mmCIF file of C-alpha atoms in Angstrom:
data_model
loop_
_atom_site.group_PDB
_atom_site.id
_atom_site.type_symbol
_atom_site.label_atom_id
_atom_site.label_comp_id
_atom_site.label_asym_id
_atom_site.label_seq_id
_atom_site.Cartn_x
_atom_site.Cartn_y
_atom_site.Cartn_z
ATOM 1 C CA MET A 56 106.446 4.273 -67.941
ATOM 2 C CA THR A 57 104.073 6.868 -66.473
ATOM 3 C CA THR A 58 102.435 4.231 -64.284
ATOM 4 C CA GLN A 59 105.835 3.125 -62.941
ATOM 5 C CA ARG A 60 106.819 6.714 -62.002
ATOM 6 C CA THR A 61 103.485 7.325 -60.289
ATOM 7 C CA THR A 62 103.749 4.099 -58.278
ATOM 8 C CA HIS A 63 107.310 4.965 -57.354
ATOM 9 C CA GLN A 64 106.301 8.376 -56.113
ATOM 10 C CA LEU A 65 103.400 7.007 -54.017
ATOM 11 C CA SER A 66 105.356 4.175 -52.425
ATOM 12 C CA SER A 67 107.164 4.849 -49.175
ATOM 13 C CA PRO A 68 110.975 4.510 -49.035
ATOM 14 C CA VAL A 69 112.163 1.336 -47.337
ATOM 15 C CA THR A 70 115.532 0.060 -46.098
ATOM 16 C CA VAL A 71 116.361 -3.647 -46.028
ATOM 17 C CA VAL A 72 119.154 -4.844 -43.736
ATOM 18 C CA GLY A 73 120.415 -8.379 -44.350
ATOM 19 C CA LEU A 74 120.696 -9.789 -47.875
ATOM 20 C CA GLY A 75 120.684 -13.534 -47.535
ATOM 21 C CA PRO A 76 118.312 -15.442 -49.863
ATOM 22 C CA MET A 77 115.240 -14.208 -47.976
ATOM 23 C CA GLY A 78 116.531 -10.653 -47.558
ATOM 24 C CA ARG A 79 117.171 -10.420 -51.303
ATOM 25 C CA ALA A 80 113.648 -11.688 -51.979
ATOM 26 C CA LEU A 81 112.208 -9.019 -49.667
ATOM 27 C CA ALA A 82 114.252 -6.316 -51.322
ATOM 28 C CA GLY A 83 113.298 -7.527 -54.786
ATOM 29 C CA ALA A 84 109.583 -7.487 -53.961
ATOM 30 C CA LEU A 85 109.831 -3.922 -52.619
ATOM 31 C CA LEU A 86 111.583 -2.807 -55.819
ATOM 32 C CA GLU A 87 108.905 -4.494 -57.903
ATOM 33 C CA LYS A 88 106.240 -2.579 -56.007
ATOM 34 C CA GLY A 89 107.989 0.738 -56.642
ATOM 35 C CA HIS A 90 109.499 1.474 -53.245
ATOM 36 C CA PRO A 91 112.640 3.624 -53.230
ATOM 37 C CA LEU A 92 115.002 1.110 -51.655
ATOM 38 C CA THR A 93 118.208 1.359 -49.612
ATOM 39 C CA VAL A 94 120.028 -1.865 -48.694
ATOM 40 C CA TRP A 95 122.880 -2.851 -46.405
ATOM 41 C CA ASN A 96 124.684 -6.137 -45.879
ATOM 42 C CA ARG A 97 127.933 -7.031 -44.189
ATOM 43 C CA THR A 98 129.055 -8.489 -47.509
ATOM 44 C CA PRO A 99 128.381 -5.577 -49.872
ATOM 45 C CA GLU A 100 128.727 -7.699 -52.995
ATOM 46 C CA LYS A 101 125.364 -9.281 -52.240
ATOM 47 C CA ALA A 102 123.737 -5.922 -53.038
ATOM 48 C CA GLU A 103 125.085 -5.674 -56.576
ATOM 49 C CA ASP A 104 122.116 -7.174 -58.437
ATOM 50 C CA LEU A 105 119.701 -5.021 -56.394
ATOM 51 C CA VAL A 106 121.708 -1.879 -57.109
ATOM 52 C CA ALA A 107 121.582 -2.760 -60.813
ATOM 53 C CA ARG A 108 117.800 -2.811 -60.470
ATOM 54 C CA GLY A 109 117.639 0.626 -58.798
ATOM 55 C CA ALA A 110 118.431 0.128 -55.116
ATOM 56 C CA ARG A 111 121.003 2.223 -53.260
ATOM 57 C CA SER A 112 123.647 0.424 -51.230
ATOM 58 C CA ALA A 113 124.519 2.175 -47.922
ATOM 59 C CA ALA A 114 128.024 2.070 -46.525
ATOM 60 C CA THR A 115 126.889 1.725 -42.897
ATOM 61 C CA VAL A 116 123.810 0.604 -41.016
ATOM 62 C CA ALA A 117 123.374 4.140 -39.658
ATOM 63 C CA GLU A 118 123.307 5.488 -43.216
ATOM 64 C CA ALA A 119 120.893 2.749 -44.311
ATOM 65 C CA VAL A 120 118.441 3.315 -41.454
ATOM 66 C CA SER A 121 118.546 7.100 -41.890
ATOM 67 C CA ALA A 122 117.499 6.789 -45.534
ATOM 68 C CA SER A 123 113.954 5.490 -44.867
ATOM 69 C CA PRO A 124 111.161 5.820 -42.316
ATOM 70 C CA VAL A 125 110.969 2.033 -42.011
ATOM 71 C CA THR A 126 113.709 -0.618 -42.001
ATOM 72 C CA VAL A 127 112.941 -4.260 -42.676
ATOM 73 C CA MET A 128 115.544 -6.484 -41.100
ATOM 74 C CA CYS A 129 116.213 -10.095 -42.051
ATOM 75 C CA LEU A 130 119.217 -11.387 -40.134
ATOM 76 C CA LYS A 131 120.060 -14.762 -38.563
ATOM 77 C CA ASP A 132 118.821 -14.083 -35.058
ATOM 78 C CA TYR A 133 118.326 -11.468 -32.317
ATOM 79 C CA ALA A 134 121.996 -11.559 -31.226
ATOM 80 C CA THR A 135 122.985 -10.613 -34.773
ATOM 81 C CA MET A 136 120.455 -7.785 -34.742
ATOM 82 C CA TYR A 137 122.056 -6.241 -31.664
ATOM 83 C CA GLU A 138 125.524 -6.708 -33.135
ATOM 84 C CA VAL A 139 124.495 -4.981 -36.366
ATOM 85 C CA PHE A 140 122.313 -2.168 -34.987
ATOM 86 C CA ASP A 141 124.082 -1.093 -31.793
ATOM 87 C CA PRO A 142 126.886 0.686 -33.745
ATOM 88 C CA ALA A 143 124.195 2.775 -35.504
ATOM 89 C CA GLY A 144 123.900 4.924 -32.380
ATOM 90 C CA GLU A 145 120.983 7.346 -32.457
ATOM 91 C CA ALA A 146 120.308 6.992 -36.203
ATOM 92 C CA PRO A 147 117.285 4.636 -35.717
ATOM 93 C CA ALA A 148 115.484 6.970 -33.294
ATOM 94 C CA GLY A 149 112.076 8.008 -34.558
ATOM 95 C CA ARG A 150 111.968 5.313 -37.204
ATOM 96 C CA THR A 151 110.273 1.903 -37.462
ATOM 97 C CA LEU A 152 112.129 -1.398 -37.322
ATOM 98 C CA VAL A 153 110.345 -4.484 -38.709
ATOM 99 C CA ASN A 154 112.265 -7.528 -37.514
ATOM 100 C CA LEU A 155 111.807 -10.671 -39.675
ATOM 101 C CA ASN A 156 114.430 -12.972 -38.203
ATOM 102 C CA SER A 157 113.484 -15.989 -36.057
ATOM 103 C CA GLY A 158 113.912 -16.750 -32.371
ATOM 104 C CA THR A 159 111.784 -17.155 -29.305
ATOM 105 C CA PRO A 160 108.991 -15.088 -27.699
ATOM 106 C CA GLN A 161 111.257 -13.939 -24.833
ATOM 107 C CA GLU A 162 113.819 -12.753 -27.350
ATOM 108 C CA ALA A 163 111.095 -10.846 -29.245
ATOM 109 C CA GLN A 164 109.904 -9.184 -26.064
ATOM 110 C CA ALA A 165 113.449 -8.212 -25.101
ATOM 111 C CA ALA A 166 113.987 -6.804 -28.607
ATOM 112 C CA HIS A 167 110.821 -4.723 -28.282
ATOM 113 C CA SER A 168 112.192 -3.215 -25.039
ATOM 114 C CA TRP A 169 115.605 -2.678 -26.661
ATOM 115 C CA ALA A 170 114.005 -0.827 -29.604
ATOM 116 C CA GLY A 171 111.896 1.337 -27.276
ATOM 117 C CA GLU A 172 114.964 2.382 -25.294
ATOM 118 C CA ARG A 173 116.475 3.639 -28.585
ATOM 119 C CA GLY A 174 113.365 5.573 -29.630
ATOM 120 C CA MET A 175 112.339 3.105 -32.355
ATOM 121 C CA GLU A 176 108.866 1.858 -33.181
ATOM 122 C CA TYR A 177 109.085 -1.910 -33.473
ATOM 123 C CA LEU A 178 107.204 -4.835 -35.028
ATOM 124 C CA ASP A 179 108.297 -8.433 -34.708
ATOM 125 C CA GLY A 180 107.418 -10.663 -37.609
ATOM 126 C CA ALA A 181 107.737 -14.042 -39.285
ATOM 127 C CA ILE A 182 107.830 -15.050 -42.946
ATOM 128 C CA MET A 183 105.730 -18.129 -43.673
ATOM 129 C CA VAL A 184 106.734 -18.701 -47.329
ATOM 130 C CA PRO A 185 109.955 -19.557 -49.170
ATOM 131 C CA PRO A 186 111.834 -16.755 -51.028
ATOM 132 C CA PRO A 187 110.239 -17.329 -54.473
ATOM 133 C CA LEU A 188 106.767 -16.610 -53.062
ATOM 134 C CA VAL A 189 107.651 -13.327 -51.356
ATOM 135 C CA GLY A 190 105.675 -10.462 -52.909
ATOM 136 C CA GLN A 191 102.824 -12.739 -54.038
ATOM 137 C CA PRO A 192 99.292 -11.959 -52.784
ATOM 138 C CA GLY A 193 98.986 -15.245 -50.891
ATOM 139 C CA ALA A 194 102.375 -14.961 -49.130
ATOM 140 C CA VAL A 195 101.574 -14.989 -45.395
ATOM 141 C CA PHE A 196 103.618 -12.724 -43.089
ATOM 142 C CA LEU A 197 102.861 -12.748 -39.350
ATOM 143 C CA TYR A 198 103.350 -9.631 -37.196
ATOM 144 C CA SER A 199 102.967 -8.771 -33.542
ATOM 145 C CA GLY A 200 103.420 -5.579 -31.514
ATOM 146 C CA SER A 201 101.707 -2.200 -31.614
ATOM 147 C CA ARG A 202 98.548 -2.214 -33.733
ATOM 148 C CA GLU A 203 99.025 1.478 -34.418
ATOM 149 C CA VAL A 204 102.520 0.858 -35.854
ATOM 150 C CA PHE A 205 101.202 -2.106 -37.884
ATOM 151 C CA ASP A 206 98.371 -0.018 -39.382
ATOM 152 C CA LYS A 207 100.764 2.810 -40.187
ATOM 153 C CA GLN A 208 103.067 0.400 -42.075
ATOM 154 C CA ARG A 209 100.386 -1.887 -43.500
ATOM 155 C CA GLU A 210 100.680 -0.620 -47.069
ATOM 156 C CA THR A 211 104.446 -1.174 -47.114
ATOM 157 C CA LEU A 212 104.077 -4.580 -45.454
ATOM 158 C CA ALA A 213 101.446 -5.551 -48.056
ATOM 159 C CA SER A 214 104.135 -5.156 -50.741
ATOM 160 C CA LEU A 215 105.759 -8.255 -49.282
ATOM 161 C CA GLY A 216 102.605 -10.370 -49.111
ATOM 162 C CA ASP A 217 99.580 -10.848 -46.905
ATOM 163 C CA PRO A 218 100.273 -9.162 -43.520
ATOM 164 C CA ARG A 219 98.502 -10.726 -40.498
ATOM 165 C CA HIS A 220 98.556 -8.900 -37.166
ATOM 166 C CA LEU A 221 98.293 -11.403 -34.295
ATOM 167 C CA GLY A 222 98.204 -9.103 -31.304
ATOM 168 C CA THR A 223 100.102 -6.531 -29.285
ATOM 169 C CA ASP A 224 102.317 -9.023 -27.439
ATOM 170 C CA PRO A 225 105.611 -8.781 -29.378
ATOM 171 C CA GLY A 226 106.265 -12.512 -28.924
ATOM 172 C CA LEU A 227 103.102 -13.735 -30.702
ATOM 173 C CA ALA A 228 104.458 -13.755 -34.251
ATOM 174 C CA VAL A 229 107.548 -15.809 -33.415
ATOM 175 C CA LEU A 230 105.474 -18.117 -31.160
ATOM 176 C CA HIS A 231 103.084 -18.873 -34.059
ATOM 177 C CA ASN A 232 106.035 -19.234 -36.404
ATOM 178 C CA THR A 233 107.748 -21.856 -34.236
ATOM 179 C CA ALA A 234 104.469 -23.748 -33.724
ATOM 180 C CA LEU A 235 103.784 -23.894 -37.454
ATOM 181 C CA LEU A 236 107.371 -24.832 -38.299
ATOM 182 C CA GLU A 237 107.326 -27.635 -35.736
ATOM 183 C CA MET A 238 104.239 -29.001 -37.498
ATOM 184 C CA MET A 239 106.055 -28.786 -40.804
ATOM 185 C CA PHE A 240 109.250 -30.445 -39.565
ATOM 186 C CA ALA A 241 107.379 -33.244 -37.786
ATOM 187 C CA THR A 242 105.408 -33.985 -40.959
ATOM 188 C CA MET A 243 108.602 -33.900 -43.032
ATOM 189 C CA ASN A 244 110.429 -36.202 -40.611
ATOM 190 C CA GLY A 245 107.547 -38.645 -40.683
ATOM 191 C CA TRP A 246 107.597 -38.798 -44.481
ATOM 192 C CA LEU A 247 111.390 -39.137 -44.733
ATOM 193 C CA HIS A 248 111.512 -41.814 -42.033
ATOM 194 C CA ALA A 249 108.654 -43.744 -43.649
ATOM 195 C CA ALA A 250 110.376 -43.547 -47.090
ATOM 196 C CA ALA A 251 113.587 -44.855 -45.513
ATOM 197 C CA LEU A 252 111.606 -47.619 -43.833
ATOM 198 C CA VAL A 253 110.130 -49.017 -47.081
ATOM 199 C CA GLY A 254 113.419 -48.206 -48.817
ATOM 200 C CA SER A 255 115.102 -50.756 -46.613
ATOM 201 C CA ALA A 256 113.168 -53.337 -48.679
ATOM 202 C CA GLY A 257 114.254 -51.772 -51.966
ATOM 203 C CA VAL A 258 111.043 -49.770 -52.570
ATOM 204 C CA PRO A 259 111.816 -46.455 -54.387
ATOM 205 C CA ALA A 260 110.522 -43.343 -52.630
ATOM 206 C CA SER A 261 108.719 -42.281 -55.817
ATOM 207 C CA ARG A 262 106.704 -45.511 -55.843
ATOM 208 C CA PHE A 263 105.913 -45.292 -52.101
ATOM 209 C CA ALA A 264 104.834 -41.654 -52.461
ATOM 210 C CA GLU A 265 101.935 -42.541 -54.758
ATOM 211 C CA LEU A 266 100.498 -44.888 -52.117
ATOM 212 C CA ALA A 267 101.483 -42.822 -49.076
ATOM 213 C CA PHE A 268 100.035 -39.515 -50.188
ATOM 214 C CA GLY A 269 97.113 -40.989 -52.046
ATOM 215 C CA TRP A 270 96.127 -42.264 -48.588
ATOM 216 C CA PHE A 271 97.529 -39.514 -46.344
ATOM 217 C CA MET A 272 97.068 -36.221 -48.186
ATOM 218 C CA PRO A 273 93.303 -36.261 -48.997
ATOM 219 C CA THR A 274 92.500 -36.379 -45.266
ATOM 220 C CA VAL A 275 95.310 -34.133 -43.991
ATOM 221 C CA VAL A 276 96.529 -31.522 -46.497
ATOM 222 C CA SER A 277 96.306 -30.945 -50.214
ATOM 223 C CA ASN A 278 99.878 -30.451 -51.370
ATOM 224 C CA THR A 279 101.940 -32.002 -54.151
ATOM 225 C CA PHE A 280 105.329 -31.131 -52.642
ATOM 226 C CA PHE A 281 106.151 -34.618 -51.354
ATOM 227 C CA LEU A 282 105.112 -36.292 -54.609
ATOM 228 C CA GLU A 283 107.237 -33.871 -56.619
ATOM 229 C CA GLN A 284 110.260 -34.277 -54.378
ATOM 230 C CA ALA A 285 110.167 -38.116 -54.129
ATOM 231 C CA ALA A 286 112.280 -38.525 -57.278
ATOM 232 C CA ASN A 287 114.962 -36.323 -55.704
ATOM 233 C CA LEU A 288 115.143 -38.703 -52.756
ATOM 234 C CA ASP A 289 115.792 -41.606 -55.123
ATOM 235 C CA LYS A 290 118.595 -39.583 -56.830
ATOM 236 C CA ALA A 291 120.001 -38.211 -53.544
ATOM 237 C CA HIS A 292 119.554 -34.739 -55.072
ATOM 238 C CA TYR A 293 119.095 -32.131 -52.321
ATOM 239 C CA PRO A 294 119.922 -28.642 -53.651
ATOM 240 C CA GLY A 295 119.994 -26.026 -50.921
ATOM 241 C CA ASP A 296 119.049 -23.041 -53.105
ATOM 242 C CA LEU A 297 115.920 -22.219 -51.120
ATOM 243 C CA GLY A 298 117.148 -23.188 -47.667
ATOM 244 C CA THR A 299 120.012 -25.251 -46.294
ATOM 245 C CA MET A 300 120.182 -27.725 -43.430
ATOM 246 C CA GLU A 301 122.202 -25.138 -41.486
ATOM 247 C CA MET A 302 119.357 -22.626 -41.878
ATOM 248 C CA ASN A 303 116.762 -25.232 -40.821
ATOM 249 C CA LEU A 304 118.826 -26.177 -37.767
ATOM 250 C CA ASN A 305 118.546 -22.543 -36.666
ATOM 251 C CA ALA A 306 114.755 -22.843 -36.832
ATOM 252 C CA LEU A 307 114.776 -26.175 -34.997
ATOM 253 C CA GLU A 308 116.867 -24.663 -32.207
ATOM 254 C CA HIS A 309 114.273 -21.911 -31.813
ATOM 255 C CA ILE A 310 111.459 -24.471 -31.713
ATOM 256 C CA ALA A 311 113.215 -26.421 -28.944
ATOM 257 C CA ARG A 312 113.972 -23.297 -26.914
ATOM 258 C CA THR A 313 110.464 -21.948 -27.367
ATOM 259 C CA SER A 314 109.004 -25.228 -26.128
ATOM 260 C CA GLU A 315 111.161 -24.934 -22.999
ATOM 261 C CA GLU A 316 110.261 -21.260 -22.489
ATOM 262 C CA GLN A 317 106.543 -22.025 -22.821
ATOM 263 C CA GLY A 318 106.770 -24.885 -20.336
ATOM 264 C CA ILE A 319 105.710 -27.682 -22.654
ATOM 265 C CA HIS A 320 107.285 -31.082 -23.425
ATOM 266 C CA SER A 321 110.352 -30.364 -25.555
ATOM 267 C CA ARG A 322 111.772 -33.819 -26.358
ATOM 268 C CA GLN A 323 110.287 -34.052 -29.857
ATOM 269 C CA PRO A 324 111.842 -30.805 -31.139
ATOM 270 C CA HIS A 325 115.112 -31.719 -29.434
ATOM 271 C CA VAL A 326 115.140 -35.061 -31.232
ATOM 272 C CA MET A 327 114.451 -33.306 -34.574
ATOM 273 C CA LYS A 328 117.288 -30.893 -33.807
ATOM 274 C CA GLU A 329 119.687 -33.732 -33.007
ATOM 275 C CA ILE A 330 118.845 -35.497 -36.273
ATOM 276 C CA ALA A 331 119.496 -32.246 -38.220
ATOM 277 C CA GLU A 332 122.796 -31.883 -36.384
ATOM 278 C CA GLN A 333 123.705 -35.396 -37.483
ATOM 279 C CA ALA A 334 122.967 -34.491 -41.112
ATOM 280 C CA ILE A 335 125.285 -31.505 -40.825
ATOM 281 C CA ALA A 336 127.982 -33.669 -39.256
ATOM 282 C CA ASP A 337 127.546 -36.055 -42.189
ATOM 283 C CA GLY A 338 128.310 -33.203 -44.625
ATOM 284 C CA TYR A 339 124.810 -32.080 -45.619
ATOM 285 C CA GLY A 340 124.930 -28.612 -44.050
ATOM 286 C CA ASP A 341 124.645 -26.853 -47.414
ATOM 287 C CA ARG A 342 121.931 -29.205 -48.731
ATOM 288 C CA SER A 343 118.176 -28.942 -48.274
ATOM 289 C CA TYR A 344 116.203 -30.387 -45.383
ATOM 290 C CA LEU A 345 115.328 -33.407 -47.527
ATOM 291 C CA SER A 346 118.950 -34.609 -47.116
ATOM 292 C CA LEU A 347 117.782 -35.907 -43.743
ATOM 293 C CA PHE A 348 116.718 -38.916 -45.811
ATOM 294 C CA GLU A 349 120.399 -39.932 -45.952
ATOM 295 C CA VAL A 350 120.625 -39.902 -42.158
ATOM 296 C CA PHE A 351 117.591 -42.166 -41.843
ATOM 297 C CA LYS A 352 118.939 -44.527 -44.531
ATOM 298 C CA LYS A 353 122.360 -44.776 -42.924
ATOM 299 C CA ALA A 354 120.870 -45.540 -39.541
ATOM 300 C CA ALA A 355 118.796 -48.351 -41.058
ATOM 301 C CA GLN A 356 121.827 -49.711 -42.922
ATOM 302 C CA ALA A 357 124.045 -49.569 -39.848
ATOM 303 C CA GLN A 358 121.514 -51.423 -37.678
ATOM 304 C CA GLY A 359 120.657 -53.953 -40.349
ATOM 305 C CA PRO A 360 117.324 -55.772 -40.595
ATOM 306 C CA SER A 361 115.571 -56.605 -37.349
ATOM 307 C CA ARG A 362 115.257 -60.215 -36.312
ATOM 308 C CA PRO A 363 112.784 -61.834 -33.930
ATOM 309 C CA ARG A 364 114.198 -62.268 -30.442
ATOM 310 C CA PRO A 365 114.601 -65.893 -29.305
#
């Protein structure tokens, strides 16, 4: 008990704004590390389990921000940030805002200017792990913006995982985030499309996975995720507990827009975005990204087997 009290006294107070699955994970990790925590969410009921663990729920964003020297924000996008924080008036002045939503580099740079106009110190960031890994030593968090602000908040940021400062350009964190996510989505799409391809001949995804990743993974990446999830493809089991198709579509939209902003070929991310939109239209919006498998299968079924042209 003494150790807990000492840790609590030494840890800086933090506010978390936005209590979706990731926001709750951030708040939980901060509580675990002994930070006095204030939380705010537009749906107050989402704070109940955190309050039961020792957090304080603020009635307004102004009250929440005023409670701590640093506020960690995890909302849907930059537009939502403005919508939530503008009514707070002058309350954020003199405090630090760490923004962990996703978007594009231009949006991050505009947010940095917006925060400066309101007297806030600002870091833009990106979370590179799913909610269950937040707070673990190997959980990678990317940050960009003032090095001085990053160093000042490093101890608090380290409570969430491994903080990596990428540079003073506020757009660097979200730029790296979209690049890494595009790599992830392209790999995922390739696997799902390949499983649907052999599935058209009645081959179960779990059987194909042993061959596919026995060949592919040793030379590309060491990860058992695809092997573990293959059985779920065969059962059409796509729980969205750790991230829904709707949430992933938001990321895909940012990848497509970032590609356009950066002046590079954007057709691939747009195609991935369109396929995700089809999955949502087919009723998989609340399922995981793996439900894309059903889109690929339906397309193959609708087209039927290919035949040689005369």
